[in-house]
mmCIF file of C-alpha atoms in Angstrom:
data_model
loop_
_atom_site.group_PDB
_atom_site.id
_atom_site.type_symbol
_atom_site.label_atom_id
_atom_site.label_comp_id
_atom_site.label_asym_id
_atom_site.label_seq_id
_atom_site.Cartn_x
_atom_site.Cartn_y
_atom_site.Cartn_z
ATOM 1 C CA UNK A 20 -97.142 -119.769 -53.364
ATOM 2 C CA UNK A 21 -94.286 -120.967 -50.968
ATOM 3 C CA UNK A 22 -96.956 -122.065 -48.728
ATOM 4 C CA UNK A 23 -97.974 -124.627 -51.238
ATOM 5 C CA UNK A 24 -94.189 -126.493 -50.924
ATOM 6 C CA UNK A 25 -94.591 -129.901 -49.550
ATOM 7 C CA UNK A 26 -93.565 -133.551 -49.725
ATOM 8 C CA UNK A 27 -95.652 -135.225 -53.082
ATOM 9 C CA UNK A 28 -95.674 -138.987 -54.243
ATOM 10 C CA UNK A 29 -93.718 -139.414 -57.495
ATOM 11 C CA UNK A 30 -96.934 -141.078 -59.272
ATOM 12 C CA UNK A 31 -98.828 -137.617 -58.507
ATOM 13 C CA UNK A 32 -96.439 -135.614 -60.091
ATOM 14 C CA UNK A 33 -96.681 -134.941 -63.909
ATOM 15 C CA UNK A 34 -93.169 -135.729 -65.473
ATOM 16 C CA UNK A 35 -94.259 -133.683 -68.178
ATOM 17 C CA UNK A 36 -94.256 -130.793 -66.330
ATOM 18 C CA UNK A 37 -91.591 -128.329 -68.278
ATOM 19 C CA UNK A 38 -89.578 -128.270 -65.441
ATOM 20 C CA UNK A 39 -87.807 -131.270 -66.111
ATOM 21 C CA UNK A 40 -86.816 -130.403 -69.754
ATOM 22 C CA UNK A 41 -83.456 -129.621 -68.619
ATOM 23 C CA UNK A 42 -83.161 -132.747 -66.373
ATOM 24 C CA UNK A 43 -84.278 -134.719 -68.957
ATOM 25 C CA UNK A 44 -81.315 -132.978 -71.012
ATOM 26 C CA UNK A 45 -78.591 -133.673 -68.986
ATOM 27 C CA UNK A 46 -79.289 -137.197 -67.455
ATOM 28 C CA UNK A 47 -80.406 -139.805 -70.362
ATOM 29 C CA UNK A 48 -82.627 -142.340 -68.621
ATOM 30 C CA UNK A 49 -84.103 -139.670 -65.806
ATOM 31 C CA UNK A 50 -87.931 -140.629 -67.763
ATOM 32 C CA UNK A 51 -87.138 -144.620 -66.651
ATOM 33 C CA UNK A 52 -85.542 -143.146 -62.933
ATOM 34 C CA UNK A 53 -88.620 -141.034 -62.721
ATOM 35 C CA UNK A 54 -91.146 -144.131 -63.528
ATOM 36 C CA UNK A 55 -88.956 -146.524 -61.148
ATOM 37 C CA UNK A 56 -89.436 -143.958 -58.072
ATOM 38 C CA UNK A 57 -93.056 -143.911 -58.804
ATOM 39 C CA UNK A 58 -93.567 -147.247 -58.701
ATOM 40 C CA UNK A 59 -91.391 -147.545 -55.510
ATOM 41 C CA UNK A 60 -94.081 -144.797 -53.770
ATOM 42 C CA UNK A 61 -91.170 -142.644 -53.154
ATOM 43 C CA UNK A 62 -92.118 -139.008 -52.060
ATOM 44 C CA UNK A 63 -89.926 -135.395 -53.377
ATOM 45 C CA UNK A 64 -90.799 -131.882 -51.758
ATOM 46 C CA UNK A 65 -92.221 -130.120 -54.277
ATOM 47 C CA UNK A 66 -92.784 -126.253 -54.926
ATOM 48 C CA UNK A 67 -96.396 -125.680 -57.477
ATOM 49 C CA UNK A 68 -97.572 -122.186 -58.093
ATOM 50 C CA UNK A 69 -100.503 -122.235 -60.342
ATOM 51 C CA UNK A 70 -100.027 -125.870 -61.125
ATOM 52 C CA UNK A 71 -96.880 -125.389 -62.337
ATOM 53 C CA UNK A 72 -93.686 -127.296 -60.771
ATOM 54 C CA UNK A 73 -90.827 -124.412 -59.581
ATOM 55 C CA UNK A 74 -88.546 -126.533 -56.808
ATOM 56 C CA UNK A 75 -88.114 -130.311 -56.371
ATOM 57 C CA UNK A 76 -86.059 -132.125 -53.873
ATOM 58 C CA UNK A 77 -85.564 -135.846 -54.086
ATOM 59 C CA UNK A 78 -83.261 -138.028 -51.304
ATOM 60 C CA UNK A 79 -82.234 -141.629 -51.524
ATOM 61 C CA UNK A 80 -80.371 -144.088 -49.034
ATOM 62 C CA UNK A 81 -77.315 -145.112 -50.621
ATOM 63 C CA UNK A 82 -74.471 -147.463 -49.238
ATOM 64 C CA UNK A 83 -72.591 -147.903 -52.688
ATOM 65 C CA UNK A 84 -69.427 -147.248 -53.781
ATOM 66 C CA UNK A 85 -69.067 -143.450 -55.901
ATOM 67 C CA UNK A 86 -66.491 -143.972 -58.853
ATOM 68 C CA UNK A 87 -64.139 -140.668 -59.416
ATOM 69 C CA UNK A 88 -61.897 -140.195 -62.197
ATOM 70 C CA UNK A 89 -58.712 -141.678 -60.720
ATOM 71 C CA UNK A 90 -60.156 -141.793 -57.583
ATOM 72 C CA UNK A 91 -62.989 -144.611 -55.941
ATOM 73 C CA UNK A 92 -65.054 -143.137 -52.476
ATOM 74 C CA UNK A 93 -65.619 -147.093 -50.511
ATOM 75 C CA UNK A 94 -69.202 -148.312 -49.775
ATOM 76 C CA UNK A 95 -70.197 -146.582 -46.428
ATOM 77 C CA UNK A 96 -74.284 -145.615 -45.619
ATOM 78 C CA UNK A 97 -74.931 -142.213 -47.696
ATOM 79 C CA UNK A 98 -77.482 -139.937 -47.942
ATOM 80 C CA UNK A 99 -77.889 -138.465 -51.760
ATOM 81 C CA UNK A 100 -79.343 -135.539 -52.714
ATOM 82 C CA UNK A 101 -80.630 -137.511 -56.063
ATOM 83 C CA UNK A 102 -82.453 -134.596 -57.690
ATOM 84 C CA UNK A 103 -82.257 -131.001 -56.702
ATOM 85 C CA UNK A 104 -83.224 -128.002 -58.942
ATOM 86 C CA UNK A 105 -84.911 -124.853 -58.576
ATOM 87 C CA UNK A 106 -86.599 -122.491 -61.242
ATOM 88 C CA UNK A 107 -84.692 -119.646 -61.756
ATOM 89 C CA UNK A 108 -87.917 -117.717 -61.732
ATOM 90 C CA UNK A 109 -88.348 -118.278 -57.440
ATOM 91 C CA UNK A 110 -85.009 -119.632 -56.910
ATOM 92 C CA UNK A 111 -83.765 -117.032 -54.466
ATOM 93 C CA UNK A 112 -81.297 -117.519 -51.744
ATOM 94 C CA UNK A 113 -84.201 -118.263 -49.170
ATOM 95 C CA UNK A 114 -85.477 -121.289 -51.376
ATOM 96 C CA UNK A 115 -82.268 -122.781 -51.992
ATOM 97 C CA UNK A 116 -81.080 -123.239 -48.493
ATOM 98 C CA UNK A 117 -84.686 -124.251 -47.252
ATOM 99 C CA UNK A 118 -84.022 -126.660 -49.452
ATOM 100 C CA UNK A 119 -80.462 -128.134 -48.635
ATOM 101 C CA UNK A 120 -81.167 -127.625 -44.940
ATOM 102 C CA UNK A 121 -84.417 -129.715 -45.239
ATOM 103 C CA UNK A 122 -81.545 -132.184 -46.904
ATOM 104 C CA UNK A 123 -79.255 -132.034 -44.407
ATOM 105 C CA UNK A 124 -81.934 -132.411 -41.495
ATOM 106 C CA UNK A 125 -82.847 -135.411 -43.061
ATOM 107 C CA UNK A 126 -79.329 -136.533 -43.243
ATOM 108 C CA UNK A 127 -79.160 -135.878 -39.565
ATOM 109 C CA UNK A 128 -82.359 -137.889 -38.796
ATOM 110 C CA UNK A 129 -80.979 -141.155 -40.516
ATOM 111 C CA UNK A 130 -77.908 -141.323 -38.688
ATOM 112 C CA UNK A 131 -75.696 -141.684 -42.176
ATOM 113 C CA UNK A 132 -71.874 -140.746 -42.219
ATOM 114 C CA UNK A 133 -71.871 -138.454 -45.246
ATOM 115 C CA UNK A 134 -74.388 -136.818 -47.910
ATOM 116 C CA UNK A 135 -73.431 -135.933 -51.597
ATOM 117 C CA UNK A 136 -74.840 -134.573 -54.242
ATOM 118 C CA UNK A 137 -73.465 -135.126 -58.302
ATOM 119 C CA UNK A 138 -73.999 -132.005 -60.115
ATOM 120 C CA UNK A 139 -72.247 -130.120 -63.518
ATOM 121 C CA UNK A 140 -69.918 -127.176 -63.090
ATOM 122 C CA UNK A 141 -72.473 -124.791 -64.855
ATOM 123 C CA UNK A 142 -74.840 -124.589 -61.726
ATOM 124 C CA UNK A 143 -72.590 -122.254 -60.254
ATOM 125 C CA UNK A 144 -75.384 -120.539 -58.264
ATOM 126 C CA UNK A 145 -75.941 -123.980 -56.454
ATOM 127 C CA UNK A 146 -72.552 -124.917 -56.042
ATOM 128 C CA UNK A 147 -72.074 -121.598 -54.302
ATOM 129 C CA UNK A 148 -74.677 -122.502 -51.794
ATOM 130 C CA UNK A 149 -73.578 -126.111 -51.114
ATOM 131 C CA UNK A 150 -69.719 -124.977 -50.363
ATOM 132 C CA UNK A 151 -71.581 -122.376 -48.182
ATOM 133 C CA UNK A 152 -73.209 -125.272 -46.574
ATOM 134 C CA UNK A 153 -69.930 -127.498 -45.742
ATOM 135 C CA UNK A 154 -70.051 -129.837 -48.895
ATOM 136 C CA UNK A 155 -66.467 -130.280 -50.214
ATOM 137 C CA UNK A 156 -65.906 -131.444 -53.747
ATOM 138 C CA UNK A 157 -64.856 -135.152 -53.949
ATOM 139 C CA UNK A 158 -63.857 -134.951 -57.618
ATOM 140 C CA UNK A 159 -65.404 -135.474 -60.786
ATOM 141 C CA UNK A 160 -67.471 -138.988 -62.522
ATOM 142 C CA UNK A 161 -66.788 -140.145 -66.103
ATOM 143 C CA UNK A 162 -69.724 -138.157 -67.551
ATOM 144 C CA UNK A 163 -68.371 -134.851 -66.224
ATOM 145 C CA UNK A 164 -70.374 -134.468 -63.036
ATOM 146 C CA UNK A 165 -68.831 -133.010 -59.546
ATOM 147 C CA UNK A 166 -69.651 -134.790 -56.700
ATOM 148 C CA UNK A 167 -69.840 -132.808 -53.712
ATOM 149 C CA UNK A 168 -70.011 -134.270 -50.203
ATOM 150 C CA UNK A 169 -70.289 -133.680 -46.539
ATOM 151 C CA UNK A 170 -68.973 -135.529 -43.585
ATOM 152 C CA UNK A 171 -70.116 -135.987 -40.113
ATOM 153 C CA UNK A 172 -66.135 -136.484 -39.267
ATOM 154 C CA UNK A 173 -65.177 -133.291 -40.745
ATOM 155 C CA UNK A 174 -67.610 -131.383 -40.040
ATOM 156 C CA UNK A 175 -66.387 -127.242 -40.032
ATOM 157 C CA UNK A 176 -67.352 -125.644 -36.190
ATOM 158 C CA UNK A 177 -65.883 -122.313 -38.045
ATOM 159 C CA UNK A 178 -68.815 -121.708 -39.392
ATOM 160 C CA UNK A 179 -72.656 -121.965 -38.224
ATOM 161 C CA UNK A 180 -73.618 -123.089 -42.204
ATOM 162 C CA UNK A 181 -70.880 -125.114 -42.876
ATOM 163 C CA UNK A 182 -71.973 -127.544 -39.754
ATOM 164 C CA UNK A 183 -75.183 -127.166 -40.097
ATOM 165 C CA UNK A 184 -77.328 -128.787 -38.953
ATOM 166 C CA UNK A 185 -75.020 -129.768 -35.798
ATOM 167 C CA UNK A 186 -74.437 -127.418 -33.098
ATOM 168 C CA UNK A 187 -71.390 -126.634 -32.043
ATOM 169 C CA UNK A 188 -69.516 -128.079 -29.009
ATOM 170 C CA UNK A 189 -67.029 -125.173 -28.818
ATOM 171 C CA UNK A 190 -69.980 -122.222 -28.800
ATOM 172 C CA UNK A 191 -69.029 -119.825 -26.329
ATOM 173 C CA UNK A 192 -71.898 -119.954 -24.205
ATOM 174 C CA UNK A 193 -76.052 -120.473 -24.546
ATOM 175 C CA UNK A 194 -78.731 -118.005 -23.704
ATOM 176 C CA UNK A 195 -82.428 -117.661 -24.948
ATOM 177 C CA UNK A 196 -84.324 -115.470 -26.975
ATOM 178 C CA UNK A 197 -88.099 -114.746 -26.171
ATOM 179 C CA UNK A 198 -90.421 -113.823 -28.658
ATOM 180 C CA UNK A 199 -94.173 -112.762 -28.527
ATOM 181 C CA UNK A 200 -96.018 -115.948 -29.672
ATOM 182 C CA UNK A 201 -97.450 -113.713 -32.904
ATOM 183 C CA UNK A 202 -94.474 -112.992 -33.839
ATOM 184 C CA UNK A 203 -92.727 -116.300 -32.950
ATOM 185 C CA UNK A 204 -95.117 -118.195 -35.379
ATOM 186 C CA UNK A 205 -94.451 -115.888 -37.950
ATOM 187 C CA UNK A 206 -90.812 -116.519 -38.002
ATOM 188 C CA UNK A 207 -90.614 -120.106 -36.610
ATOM 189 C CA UNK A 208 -92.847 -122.797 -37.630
ATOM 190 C CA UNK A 209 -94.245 -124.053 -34.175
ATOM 191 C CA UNK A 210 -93.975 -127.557 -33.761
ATOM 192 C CA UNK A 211 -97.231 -127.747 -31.457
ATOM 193 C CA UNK A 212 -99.349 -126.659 -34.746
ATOM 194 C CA UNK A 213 -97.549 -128.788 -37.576
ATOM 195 C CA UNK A 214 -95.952 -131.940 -37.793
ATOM 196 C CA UNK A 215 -92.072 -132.762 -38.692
ATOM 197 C CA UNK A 216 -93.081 -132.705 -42.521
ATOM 198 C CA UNK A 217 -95.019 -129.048 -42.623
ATOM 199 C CA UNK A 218 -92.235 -127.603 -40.798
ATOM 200 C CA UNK A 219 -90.001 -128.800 -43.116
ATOM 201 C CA UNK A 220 -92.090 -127.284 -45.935
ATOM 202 C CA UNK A 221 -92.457 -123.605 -44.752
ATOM 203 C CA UNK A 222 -88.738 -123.705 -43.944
ATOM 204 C CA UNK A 223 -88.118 -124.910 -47.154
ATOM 205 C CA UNK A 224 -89.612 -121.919 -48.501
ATOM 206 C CA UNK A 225 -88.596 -119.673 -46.392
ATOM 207 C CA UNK A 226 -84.698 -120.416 -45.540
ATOM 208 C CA UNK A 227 -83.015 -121.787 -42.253
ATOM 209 C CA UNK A 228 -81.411 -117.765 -41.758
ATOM 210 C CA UNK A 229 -83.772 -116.024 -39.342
ATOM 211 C CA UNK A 230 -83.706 -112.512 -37.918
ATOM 212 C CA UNK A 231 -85.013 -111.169 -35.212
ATOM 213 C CA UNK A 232 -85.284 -107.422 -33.647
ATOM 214 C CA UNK A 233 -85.871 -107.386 -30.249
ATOM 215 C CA UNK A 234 -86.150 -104.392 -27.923
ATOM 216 C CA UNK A 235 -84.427 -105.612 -24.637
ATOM 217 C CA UNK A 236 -85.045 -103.762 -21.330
ATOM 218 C CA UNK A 237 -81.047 -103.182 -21.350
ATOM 219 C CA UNK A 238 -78.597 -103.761 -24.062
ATOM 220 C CA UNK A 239 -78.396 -107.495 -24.476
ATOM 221 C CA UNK A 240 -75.219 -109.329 -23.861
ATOM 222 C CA UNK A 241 -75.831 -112.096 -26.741
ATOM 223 C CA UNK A 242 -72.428 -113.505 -29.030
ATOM 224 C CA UNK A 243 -71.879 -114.657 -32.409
ATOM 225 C CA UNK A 244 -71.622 -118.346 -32.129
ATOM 226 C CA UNK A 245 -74.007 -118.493 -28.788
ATOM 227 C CA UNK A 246 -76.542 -121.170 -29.259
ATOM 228 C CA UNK A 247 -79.896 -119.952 -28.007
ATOM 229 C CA UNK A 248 -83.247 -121.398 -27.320
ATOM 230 C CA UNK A 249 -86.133 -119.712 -28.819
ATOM 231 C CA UNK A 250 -88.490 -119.282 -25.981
ATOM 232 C CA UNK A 251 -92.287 -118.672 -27.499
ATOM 233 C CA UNK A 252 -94.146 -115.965 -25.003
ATOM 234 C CA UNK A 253 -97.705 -117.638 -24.649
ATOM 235 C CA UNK A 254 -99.951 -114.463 -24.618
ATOM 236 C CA UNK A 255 -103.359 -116.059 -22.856
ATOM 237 C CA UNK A 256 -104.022 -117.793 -19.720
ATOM 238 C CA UNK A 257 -102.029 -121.112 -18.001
ATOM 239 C CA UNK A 258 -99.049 -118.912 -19.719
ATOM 240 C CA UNK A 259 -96.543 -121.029 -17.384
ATOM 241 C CA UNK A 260 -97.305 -124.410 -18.815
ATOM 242 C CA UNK A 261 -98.199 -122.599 -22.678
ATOM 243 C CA UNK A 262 -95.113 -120.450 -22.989
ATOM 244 C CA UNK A 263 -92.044 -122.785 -24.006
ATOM 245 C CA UNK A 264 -88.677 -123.298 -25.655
ATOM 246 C CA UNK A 265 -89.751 -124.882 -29.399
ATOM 247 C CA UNK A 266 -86.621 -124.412 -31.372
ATOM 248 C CA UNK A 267 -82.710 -123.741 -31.109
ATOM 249 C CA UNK A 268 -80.354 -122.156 -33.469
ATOM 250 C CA UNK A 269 -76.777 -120.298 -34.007
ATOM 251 C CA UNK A 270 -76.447 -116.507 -33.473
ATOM 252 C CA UNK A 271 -74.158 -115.529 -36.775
ATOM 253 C CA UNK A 272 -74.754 -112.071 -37.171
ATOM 254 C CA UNK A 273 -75.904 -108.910 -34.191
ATOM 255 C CA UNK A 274 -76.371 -105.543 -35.092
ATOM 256 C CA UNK A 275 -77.156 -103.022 -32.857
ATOM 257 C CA UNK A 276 -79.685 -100.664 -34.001
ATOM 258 C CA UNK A 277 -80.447 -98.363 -30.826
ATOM 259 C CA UNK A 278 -78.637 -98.471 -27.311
ATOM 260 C CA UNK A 279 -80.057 -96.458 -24.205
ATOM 261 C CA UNK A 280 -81.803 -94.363 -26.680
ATOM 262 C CA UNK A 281 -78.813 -92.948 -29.173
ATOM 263 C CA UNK A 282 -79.190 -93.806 -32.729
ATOM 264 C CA UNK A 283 -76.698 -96.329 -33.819
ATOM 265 C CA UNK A 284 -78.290 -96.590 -37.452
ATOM 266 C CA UNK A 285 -80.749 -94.012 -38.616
ATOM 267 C CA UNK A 286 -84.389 -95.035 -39.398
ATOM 268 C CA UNK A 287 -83.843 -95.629 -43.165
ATOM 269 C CA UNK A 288 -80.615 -97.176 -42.507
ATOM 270 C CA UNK A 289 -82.279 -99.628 -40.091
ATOM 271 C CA UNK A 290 -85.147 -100.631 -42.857
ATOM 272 C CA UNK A 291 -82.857 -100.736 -45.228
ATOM 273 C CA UNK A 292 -80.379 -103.094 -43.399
ATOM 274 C CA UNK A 293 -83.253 -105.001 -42.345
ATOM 275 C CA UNK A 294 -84.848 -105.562 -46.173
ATOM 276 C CA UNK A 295 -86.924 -108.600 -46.179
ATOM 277 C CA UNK A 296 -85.215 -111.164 -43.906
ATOM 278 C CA UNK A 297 -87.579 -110.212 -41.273
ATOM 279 C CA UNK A 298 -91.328 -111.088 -40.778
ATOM 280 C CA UNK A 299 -91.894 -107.560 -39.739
ATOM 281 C CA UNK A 300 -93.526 -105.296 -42.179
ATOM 282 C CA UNK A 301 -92.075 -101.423 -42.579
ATOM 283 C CA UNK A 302 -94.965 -100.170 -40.412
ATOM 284 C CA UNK A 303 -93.909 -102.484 -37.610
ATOM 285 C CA UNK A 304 -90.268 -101.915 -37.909
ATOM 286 C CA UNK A 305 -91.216 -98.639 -37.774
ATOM 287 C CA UNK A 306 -92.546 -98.652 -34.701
ATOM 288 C CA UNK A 307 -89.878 -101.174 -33.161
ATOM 289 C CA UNK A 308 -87.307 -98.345 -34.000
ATOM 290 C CA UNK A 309 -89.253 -95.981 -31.184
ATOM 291 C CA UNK A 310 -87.884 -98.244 -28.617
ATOM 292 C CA UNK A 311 -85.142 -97.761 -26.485
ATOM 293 C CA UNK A 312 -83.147 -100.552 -27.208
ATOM 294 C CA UNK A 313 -83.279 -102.118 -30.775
ATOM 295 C CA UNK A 314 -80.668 -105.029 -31.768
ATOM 296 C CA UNK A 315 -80.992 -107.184 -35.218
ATOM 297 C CA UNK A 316 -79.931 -110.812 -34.344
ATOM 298 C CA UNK A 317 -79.103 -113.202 -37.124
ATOM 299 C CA UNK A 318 -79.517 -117.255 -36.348
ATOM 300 C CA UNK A 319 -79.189 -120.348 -38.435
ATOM 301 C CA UNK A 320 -82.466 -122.527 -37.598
ATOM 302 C CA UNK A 321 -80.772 -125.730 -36.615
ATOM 303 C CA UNK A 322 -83.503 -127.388 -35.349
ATOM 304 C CA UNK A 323 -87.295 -127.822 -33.381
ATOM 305 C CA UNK A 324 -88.712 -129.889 -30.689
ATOM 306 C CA UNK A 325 -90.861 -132.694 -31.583
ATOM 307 C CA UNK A 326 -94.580 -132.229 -31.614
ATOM 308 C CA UNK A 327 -95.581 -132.298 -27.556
ATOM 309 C CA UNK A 328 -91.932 -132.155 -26.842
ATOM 310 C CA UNK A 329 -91.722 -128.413 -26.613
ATOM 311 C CA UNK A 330 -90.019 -127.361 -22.984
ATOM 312 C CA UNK A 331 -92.618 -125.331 -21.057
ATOM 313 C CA UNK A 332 -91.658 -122.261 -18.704
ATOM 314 C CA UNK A 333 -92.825 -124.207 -15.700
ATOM 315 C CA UNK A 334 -89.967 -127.342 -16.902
ATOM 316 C CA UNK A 335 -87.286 -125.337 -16.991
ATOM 317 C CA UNK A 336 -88.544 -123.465 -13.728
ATOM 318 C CA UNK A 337 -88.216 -126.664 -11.538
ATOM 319 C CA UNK A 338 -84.939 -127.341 -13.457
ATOM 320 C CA UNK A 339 -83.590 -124.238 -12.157
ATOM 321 C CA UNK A 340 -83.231 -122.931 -15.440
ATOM 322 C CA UNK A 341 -85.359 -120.259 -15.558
ATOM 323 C CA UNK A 342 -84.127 -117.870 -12.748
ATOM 324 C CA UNK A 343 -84.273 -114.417 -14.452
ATOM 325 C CA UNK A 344 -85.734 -112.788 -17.345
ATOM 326 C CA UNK A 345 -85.020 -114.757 -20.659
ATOM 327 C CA UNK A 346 -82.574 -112.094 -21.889
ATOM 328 C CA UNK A 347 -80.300 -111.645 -18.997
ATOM 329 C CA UNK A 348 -80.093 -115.524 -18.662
ATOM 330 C CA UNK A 349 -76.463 -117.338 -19.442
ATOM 331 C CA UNK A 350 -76.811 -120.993 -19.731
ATOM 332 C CA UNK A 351 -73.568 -123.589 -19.978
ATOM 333 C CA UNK A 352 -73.036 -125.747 -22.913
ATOM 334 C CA UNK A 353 -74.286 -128.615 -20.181
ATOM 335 C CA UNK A 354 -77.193 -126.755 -19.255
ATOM 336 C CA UNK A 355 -78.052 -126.056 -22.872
ATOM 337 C CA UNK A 356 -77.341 -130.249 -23.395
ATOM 338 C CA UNK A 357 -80.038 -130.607 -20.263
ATOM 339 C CA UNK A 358 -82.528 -128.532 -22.302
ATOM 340 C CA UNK A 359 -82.299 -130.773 -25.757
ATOM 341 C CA UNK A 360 -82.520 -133.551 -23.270
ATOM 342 C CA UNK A 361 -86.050 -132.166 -21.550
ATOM 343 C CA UNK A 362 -87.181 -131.866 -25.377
ATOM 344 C CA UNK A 363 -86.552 -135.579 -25.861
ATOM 345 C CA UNK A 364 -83.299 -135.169 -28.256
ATOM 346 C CA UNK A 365 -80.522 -137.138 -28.966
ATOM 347 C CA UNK A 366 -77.572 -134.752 -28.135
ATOM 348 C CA UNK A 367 -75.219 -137.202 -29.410
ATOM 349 C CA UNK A 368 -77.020 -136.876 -32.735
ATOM 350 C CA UNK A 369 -76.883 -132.592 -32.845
ATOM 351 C CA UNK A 370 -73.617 -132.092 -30.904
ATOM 352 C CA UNK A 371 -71.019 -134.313 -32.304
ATOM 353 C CA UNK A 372 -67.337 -133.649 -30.595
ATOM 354 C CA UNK A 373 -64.624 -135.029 -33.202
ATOM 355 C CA UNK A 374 -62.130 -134.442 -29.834
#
């Protein structure tokens, strides 16, 4: 089960596993690297279903020189994706960029200038994903591997995957989304319920793209590229210190289902479109499609709020933040800055201007 997808000491994972024929096949000495991170305690996020390896994610602090043919990348701190592979058996699209965002967060949390990854031009699947993800390739080492990398100094505001995990300082404007706290946990691990580490598992699992279909009073007034706050609807009392902002992400994609009642997509075209990116099941899709107003909104999940750093209703309230309901409100790139701020974030570390 994806649920089962978390971080696992070297020494408790069997190396025998037959996961790591192939790895074993195309890296001579991975048996001695493997033994060398155990000793070390070194930790890899790990997918088991039925005690049988399926994912496995391994990082490493570099701040060495990478020899290219022809070319030499200088010494400057690194973050390497040393080991990344997924079982073609679970390795959808979902899993594979849980697993390069959990990367790339990670990147972002150490402060390095760049993160690479070496890998051979048959894992086409994988390289598809990381160019999807802003890695560029570098060129190619003496045993035939591609090394792919990703700067902080070039990083691609184009696109909401390609700078991932950074937010953009051109985004047209910021806004929030609120969601009914069932629902919410559903589709966002809630930092007040797990630590850094278990969100980084579910996501993992279940991919940094979220949708969500709302039913706004009126049609909403959202934009592809607007960074919005995902605002968690306590449903239960002291709802003005319990309901809060607990994540942030990148609006790629909205689709408008239903506006002032007239059909924009019929039903099966609606469940259809909507397949299984949502947490919604048919039945309550279903019944979301009886609404008046019914919009699919498509986000990249750049990032949550600290255990106990969430930003309650009554915060933003005193802030003047808060002065109308959450989907009529328009915030300004320095009013959604004040809001990382309140959740204890480093702006300069998720909004980097190259200007």
């Amino acid at each position: 089960m994806i649920s089962d997808l978390s971080w696992m000491p070297f020494k408790n994972i069997s190396l025998d596993d037959p996961f790591f024929e192939s790895l074993k096949d195309d890296y001579p000495g991975f048996d001695v690297w493997f033994k060398k991170k155990s000793l070390n305690g070194d930790k890899a996020l790990v997918l088991l279903e039925e005690e049988r390896i399926h994912a496995f994610l391994a990082l490493k602090d570099e701040n060495e020189e990478i020899v290219l043919t022809g070319n030499i990348l200088p010494a400057i701190a690194r973050l390497k994706i040393s080991t990344l592979k997924i079982d073609e058996k679970v390795g959808g699209q979902r899993l594979g960029e849980g697993l390069i965002g959990v990367a790339l967060w990670h990147w972002q949390k150490v402060g390095a200038e760049e993160i690479y990854v070496t890998i051979f031009e048959k894992q086409e699947k994988l390289i598809g994903l990381l160019k999807r993800f802003g890695f560029v390739c570098q060129g190619c080492k003496v045993n035939g591997e591609l090394v792919f990398l990703k700067s902080r100094k070039n990083l691609d505001y184009s696109d909401a995957y390609k700078a991932f995990p950074f937010l953009s300082p051109n985004a047209p404007k910021a806004g929030i989304i609120p969601i009914k706290d069932g629902f919410h946990d559903r589709l966002f691990p809630y930092s007040e319920s797990y630590y850094a580490n278990e969100i980084e598992g579910t996501t993992a699992g279940n991919g940094i793209t979220k949708v969500y279909i709302g039913t706004p009073y009126t049609a909403t007034h959202y934009t592809e590229g607007e960074i919005v706050g995902i605002y968690r609807i306590y449903d239960g009392a002291n709802k003005g210190s319990r309901s809060a902002i607990t994540s942030f992400c990148t609006i790629t994609k909205i689709t408008f289902v239903k506006r002032n009642e007239r059909c924009l997509m019929t039903l099966d075209e609606y469940l259809a479109n909507a397949g299984n990116k949502t947490v919604f099941s048919k039945d309550e899709l279903s019944g979301i499609y009886r609404s008046s107003n019914v919009v699919m909104i498509e986000m990249v999940y750049n990032g949550f709020f600290d255990k106990g750093h969430n930003i309650t209703y009554w915060q933003l309230k005193n802030k003047g933040l808060f002065e109308s309901h959450p989907y009529n409100i328009d915030y300004s790139m320095n009013e959604m800055i004040e809001i990382l701020k309140l959740g204890g974030k480093d702006v300069g570390n998720i909004i980097i201007d190259k200007t």
